[in-house]
Short mmCIF file of C-alpha atoms and ligand atoms in Angstrom, two decimals:
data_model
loop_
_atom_site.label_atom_id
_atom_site.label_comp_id
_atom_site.label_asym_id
_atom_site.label_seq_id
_atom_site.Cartn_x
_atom_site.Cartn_y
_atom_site.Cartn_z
CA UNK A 139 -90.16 -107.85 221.42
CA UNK A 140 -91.95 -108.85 218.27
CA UNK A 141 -91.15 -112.69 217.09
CA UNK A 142 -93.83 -114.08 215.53
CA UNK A 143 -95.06 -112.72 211.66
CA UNK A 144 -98.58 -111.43 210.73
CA UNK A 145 -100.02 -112.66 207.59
CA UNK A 146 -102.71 -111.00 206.07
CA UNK A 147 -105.15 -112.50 203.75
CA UNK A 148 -107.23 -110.29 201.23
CA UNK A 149 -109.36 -110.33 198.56
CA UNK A 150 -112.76 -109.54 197.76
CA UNK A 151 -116.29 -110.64 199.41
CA UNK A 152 -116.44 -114.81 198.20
CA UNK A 153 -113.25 -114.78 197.40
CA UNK A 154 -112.24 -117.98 199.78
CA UNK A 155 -110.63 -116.15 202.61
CA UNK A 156 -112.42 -117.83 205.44
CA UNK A 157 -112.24 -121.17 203.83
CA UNK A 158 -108.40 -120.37 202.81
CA UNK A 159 -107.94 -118.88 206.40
CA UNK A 160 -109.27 -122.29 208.05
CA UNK A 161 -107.31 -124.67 205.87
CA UNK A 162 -104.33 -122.51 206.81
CA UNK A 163 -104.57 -123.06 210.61
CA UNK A 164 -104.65 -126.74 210.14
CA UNK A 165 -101.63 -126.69 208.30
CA UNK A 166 -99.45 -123.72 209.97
CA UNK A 167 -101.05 -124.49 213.55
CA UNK A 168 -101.37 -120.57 213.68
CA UNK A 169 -103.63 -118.17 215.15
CA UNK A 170 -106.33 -116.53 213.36
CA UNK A 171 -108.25 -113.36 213.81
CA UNK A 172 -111.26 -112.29 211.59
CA UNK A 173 -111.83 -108.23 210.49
CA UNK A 174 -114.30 -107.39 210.99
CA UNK A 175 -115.50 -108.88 214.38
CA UNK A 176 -119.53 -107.85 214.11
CA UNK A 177 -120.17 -109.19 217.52
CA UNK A 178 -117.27 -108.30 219.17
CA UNK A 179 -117.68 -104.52 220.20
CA UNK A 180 -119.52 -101.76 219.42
CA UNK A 181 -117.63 -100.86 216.55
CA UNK A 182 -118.20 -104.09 215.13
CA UNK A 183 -121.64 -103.82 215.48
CA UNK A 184 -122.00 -100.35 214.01
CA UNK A 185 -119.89 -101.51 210.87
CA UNK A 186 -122.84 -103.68 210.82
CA UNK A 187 -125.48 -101.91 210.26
CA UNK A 188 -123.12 -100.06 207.87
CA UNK A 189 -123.21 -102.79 205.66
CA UNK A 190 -127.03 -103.57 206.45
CA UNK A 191 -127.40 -99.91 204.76
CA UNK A 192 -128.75 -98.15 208.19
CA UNK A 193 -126.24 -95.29 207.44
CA UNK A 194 -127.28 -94.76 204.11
CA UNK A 195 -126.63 -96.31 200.24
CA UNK A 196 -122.65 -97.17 199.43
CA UNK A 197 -122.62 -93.27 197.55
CA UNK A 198 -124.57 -91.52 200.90
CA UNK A 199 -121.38 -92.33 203.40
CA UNK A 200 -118.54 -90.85 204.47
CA UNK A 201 -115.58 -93.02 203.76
CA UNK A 202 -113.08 -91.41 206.12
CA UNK A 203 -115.60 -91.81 208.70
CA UNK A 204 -116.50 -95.53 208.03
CA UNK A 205 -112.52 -96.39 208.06
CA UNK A 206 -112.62 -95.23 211.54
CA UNK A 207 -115.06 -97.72 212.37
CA UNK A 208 -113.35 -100.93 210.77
CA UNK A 209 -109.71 -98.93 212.79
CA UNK A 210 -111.67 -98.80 215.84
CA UNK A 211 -111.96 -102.61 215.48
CA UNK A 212 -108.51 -103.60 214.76
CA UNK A 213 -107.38 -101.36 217.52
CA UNK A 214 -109.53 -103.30 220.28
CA UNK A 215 -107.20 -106.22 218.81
CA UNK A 216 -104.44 -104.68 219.07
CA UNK A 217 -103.12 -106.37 222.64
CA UNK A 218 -103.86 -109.97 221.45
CA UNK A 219 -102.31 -109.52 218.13
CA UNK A 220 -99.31 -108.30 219.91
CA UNK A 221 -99.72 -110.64 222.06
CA UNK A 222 -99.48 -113.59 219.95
CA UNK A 223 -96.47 -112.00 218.23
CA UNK A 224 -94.08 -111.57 221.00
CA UNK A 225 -94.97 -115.25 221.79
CA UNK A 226 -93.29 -115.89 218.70
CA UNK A 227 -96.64 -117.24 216.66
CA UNK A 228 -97.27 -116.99 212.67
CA UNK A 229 -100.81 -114.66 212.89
CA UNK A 230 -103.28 -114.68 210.53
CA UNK A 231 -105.30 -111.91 209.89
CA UNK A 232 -108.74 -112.17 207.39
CA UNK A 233 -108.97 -109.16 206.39
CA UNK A 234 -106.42 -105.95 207.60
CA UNK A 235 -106.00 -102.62 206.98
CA UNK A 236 -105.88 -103.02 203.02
CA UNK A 237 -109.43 -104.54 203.52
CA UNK A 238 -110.33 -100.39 204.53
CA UNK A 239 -108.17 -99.09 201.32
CA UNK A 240 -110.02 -101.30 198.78
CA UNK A 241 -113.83 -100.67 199.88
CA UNK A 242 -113.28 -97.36 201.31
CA UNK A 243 -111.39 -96.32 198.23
CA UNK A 244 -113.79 -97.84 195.77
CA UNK A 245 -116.07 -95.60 197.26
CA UNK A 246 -114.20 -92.43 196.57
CA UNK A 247 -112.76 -90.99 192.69
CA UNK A 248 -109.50 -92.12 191.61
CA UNK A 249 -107.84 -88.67 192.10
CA UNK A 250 -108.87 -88.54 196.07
CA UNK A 251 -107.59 -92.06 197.10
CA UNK A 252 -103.76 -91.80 197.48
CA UNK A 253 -104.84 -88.82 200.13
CA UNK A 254 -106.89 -91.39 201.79
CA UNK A 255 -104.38 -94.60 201.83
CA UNK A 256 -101.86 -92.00 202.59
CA UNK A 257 -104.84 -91.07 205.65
CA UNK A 258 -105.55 -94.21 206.95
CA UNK A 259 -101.88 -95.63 207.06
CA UNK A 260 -101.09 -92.88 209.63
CA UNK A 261 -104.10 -93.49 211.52
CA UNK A 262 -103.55 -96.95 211.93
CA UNK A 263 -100.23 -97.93 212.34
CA UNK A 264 -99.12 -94.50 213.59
CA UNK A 265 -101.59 -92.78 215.63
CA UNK A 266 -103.66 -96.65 216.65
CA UNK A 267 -100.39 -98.95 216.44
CA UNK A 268 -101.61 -101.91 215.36
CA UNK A 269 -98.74 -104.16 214.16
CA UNK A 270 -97.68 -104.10 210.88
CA UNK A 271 -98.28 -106.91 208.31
CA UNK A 272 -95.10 -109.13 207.51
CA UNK A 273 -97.08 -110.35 204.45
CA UNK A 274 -100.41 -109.96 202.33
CA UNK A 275 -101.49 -112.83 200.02
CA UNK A 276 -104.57 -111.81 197.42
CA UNK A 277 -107.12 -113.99 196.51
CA UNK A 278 -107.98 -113.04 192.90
CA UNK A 279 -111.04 -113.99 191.94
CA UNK A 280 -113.48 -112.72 189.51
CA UNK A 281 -116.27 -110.47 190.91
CA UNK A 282 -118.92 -112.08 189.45
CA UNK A 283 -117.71 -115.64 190.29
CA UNK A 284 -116.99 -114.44 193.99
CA UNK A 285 -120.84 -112.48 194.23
CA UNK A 286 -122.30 -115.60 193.44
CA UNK A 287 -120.12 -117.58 196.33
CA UNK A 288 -121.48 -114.94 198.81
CA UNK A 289 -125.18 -115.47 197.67
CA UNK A 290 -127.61 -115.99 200.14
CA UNK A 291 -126.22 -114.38 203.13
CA UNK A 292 -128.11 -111.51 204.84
CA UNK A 293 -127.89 -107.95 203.46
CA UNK A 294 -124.57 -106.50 202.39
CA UNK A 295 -124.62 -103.17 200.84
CA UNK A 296 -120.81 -104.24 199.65
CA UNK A 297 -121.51 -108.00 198.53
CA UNK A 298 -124.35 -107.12 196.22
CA UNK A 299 -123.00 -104.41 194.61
CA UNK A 300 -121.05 -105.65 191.88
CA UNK A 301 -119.21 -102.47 190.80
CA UNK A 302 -118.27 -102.12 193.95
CA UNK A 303 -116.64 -105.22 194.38
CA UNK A 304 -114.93 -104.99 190.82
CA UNK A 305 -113.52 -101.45 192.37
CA UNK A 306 -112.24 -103.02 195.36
CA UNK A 307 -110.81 -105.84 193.51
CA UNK A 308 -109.16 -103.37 191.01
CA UNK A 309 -107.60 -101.52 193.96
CA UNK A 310 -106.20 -104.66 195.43
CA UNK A 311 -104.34 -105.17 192.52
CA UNK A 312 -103.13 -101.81 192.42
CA UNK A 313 -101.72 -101.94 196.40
CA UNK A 314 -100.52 -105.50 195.22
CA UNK A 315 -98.64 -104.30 192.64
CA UNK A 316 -96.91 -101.30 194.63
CA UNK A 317 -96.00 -103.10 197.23
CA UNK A 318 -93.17 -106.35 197.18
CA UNK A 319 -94.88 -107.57 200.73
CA UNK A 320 -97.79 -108.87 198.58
CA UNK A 321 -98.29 -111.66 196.51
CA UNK A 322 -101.19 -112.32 194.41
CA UNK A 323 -102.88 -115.73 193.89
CA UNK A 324 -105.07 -116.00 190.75
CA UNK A 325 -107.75 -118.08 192.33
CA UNK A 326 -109.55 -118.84 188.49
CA UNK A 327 -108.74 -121.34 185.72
CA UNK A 328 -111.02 -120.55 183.09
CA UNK A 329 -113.90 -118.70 183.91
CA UNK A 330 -114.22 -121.04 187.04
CA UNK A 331 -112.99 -120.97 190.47
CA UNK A 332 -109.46 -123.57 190.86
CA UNK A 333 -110.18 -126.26 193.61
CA UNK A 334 -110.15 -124.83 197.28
CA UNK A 335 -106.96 -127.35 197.87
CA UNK A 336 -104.87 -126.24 194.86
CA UNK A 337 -105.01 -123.04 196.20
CA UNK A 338 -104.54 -123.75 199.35
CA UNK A 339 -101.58 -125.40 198.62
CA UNK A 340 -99.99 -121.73 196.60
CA UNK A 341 -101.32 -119.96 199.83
CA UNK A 342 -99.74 -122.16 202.09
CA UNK A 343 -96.31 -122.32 200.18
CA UNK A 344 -96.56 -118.37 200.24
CA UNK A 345 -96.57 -118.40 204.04
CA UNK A 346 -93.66 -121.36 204.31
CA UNK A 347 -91.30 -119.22 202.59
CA UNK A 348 -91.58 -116.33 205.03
CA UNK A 349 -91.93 -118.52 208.29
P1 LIG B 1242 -114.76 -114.96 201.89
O1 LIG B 1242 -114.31 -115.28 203.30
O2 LIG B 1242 -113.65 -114.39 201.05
O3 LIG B 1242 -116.00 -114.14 201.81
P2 LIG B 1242 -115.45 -117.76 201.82
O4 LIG B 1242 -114.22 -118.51 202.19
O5 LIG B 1242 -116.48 -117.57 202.89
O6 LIG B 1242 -115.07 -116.35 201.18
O7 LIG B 1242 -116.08 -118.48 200.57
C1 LIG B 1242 -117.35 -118.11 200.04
C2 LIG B 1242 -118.02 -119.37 199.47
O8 LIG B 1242 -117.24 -119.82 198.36
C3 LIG B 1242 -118.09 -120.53 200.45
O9 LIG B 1242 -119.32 -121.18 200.27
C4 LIG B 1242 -116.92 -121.41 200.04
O10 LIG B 1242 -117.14 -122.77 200.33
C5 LIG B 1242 -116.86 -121.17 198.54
N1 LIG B 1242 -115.48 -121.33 198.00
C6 LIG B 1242 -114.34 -120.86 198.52
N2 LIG B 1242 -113.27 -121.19 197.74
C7 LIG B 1242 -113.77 -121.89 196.69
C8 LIG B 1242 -113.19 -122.52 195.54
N3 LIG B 1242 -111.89 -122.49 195.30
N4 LIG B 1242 -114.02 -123.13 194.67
C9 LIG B 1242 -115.36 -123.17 194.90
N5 LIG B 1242 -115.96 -122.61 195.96
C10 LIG B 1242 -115.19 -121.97 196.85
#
């Protein structure tokens, strides 16, 4: 018997998640879980090398097939997340199922990526199970503005690309705006990023309402 509610933050690479994420279990005393977990399992450690570009440039791979690696992951969680839930916590999840839709999608034309959503939604919360998400909260953020927050980790064949992460960030929007579960927080004032504790504030405020 479910109790608890899973919140799910998104948004593209640099876009404050994990800091968001962090300031969020201070102030909601919630659990957190991180997507993906690289040293978790062996799916986390092939979507891994994924991103180090051992399988190939962003255009070389499959995107139906790399989905099933980032699903493999979430499924492995899928007993502590439900876990958590029926022991009535607020969950917070960095990164979910949407995470798949916007980089896998950026990585396929417009006119094939309904078929995929459409794809991955059965796979995951039909065929896999994993819970569903109560509520997604967006972190907006320019692309450029969020690569440069990422600079200077190790490779990242979706961090350095920046039409990539424009893609993703334009399909965000689009599952944002298509779905009333979501709420969008425009992280910029200007060309610059707002403080980490203004937003955190919206973000936090979000997650009050539903709790
Ligand atoms: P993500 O988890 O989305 O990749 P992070 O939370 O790791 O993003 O943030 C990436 C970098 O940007 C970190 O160095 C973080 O301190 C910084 N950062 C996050 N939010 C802000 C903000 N509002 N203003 C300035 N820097 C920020």
């Amino acid at each position: 018997m479910r109790q608890g509610k899973l919140i799910v933050v998104e948004g593209i690479d640099g876009s404050g998640k994990s800091t968001q994420v962090e300031l969020l279990k201070q102030a909601l005393n919630c659990e957190i879980i991180s997507f993906p977990r690289y040293e978790d399992n062996e799916y986390g450690r092939l979507i891994k090398n994924y991103l180090e570009g051992e399988f190939g440039s962003i255009n070389e791979v499959d995107p139906y097939k790399i989905a099933c690696l980032f699903a493999g992951d979430r499924l492995l969680a899928k007993p502590i997340i439900e876990k958590w839930l029926s022991e009535g916590k607020i969950v917070i999840a960095n990164r979910y199922v949407s995470a798949s839709k916007a980089h896998m999608g950026a990585n396929l034309p417009e006119g094939k990526r309904e078929d995929f959503f459409k794809w991955l939604g059965e796979l995951e919360y039909q065929t896999n199970g994993i819970p569903k998400e109560d509520l997604t909260i967006l972190l907006k953020v320019d692309p450029v503005v969020a690569q440069k927050n990422v600079k200077g980790g190790g490779p990242d064949i979706h961090e350095e690309n920046l039409r990539h992460l424009e893609e993703a960030g334009r399909i965000y929007l689009y599952l944002a705006k298509n779905n009333p579960k979501w709420y969008v927080v425009d992280c910029m004032q200007d060309s610059n990023m707002r403080s980490i504790e203004e937003i955190s504030k919206e973000v936090i405020n979000i997650c009050l309402k539903l709790i």
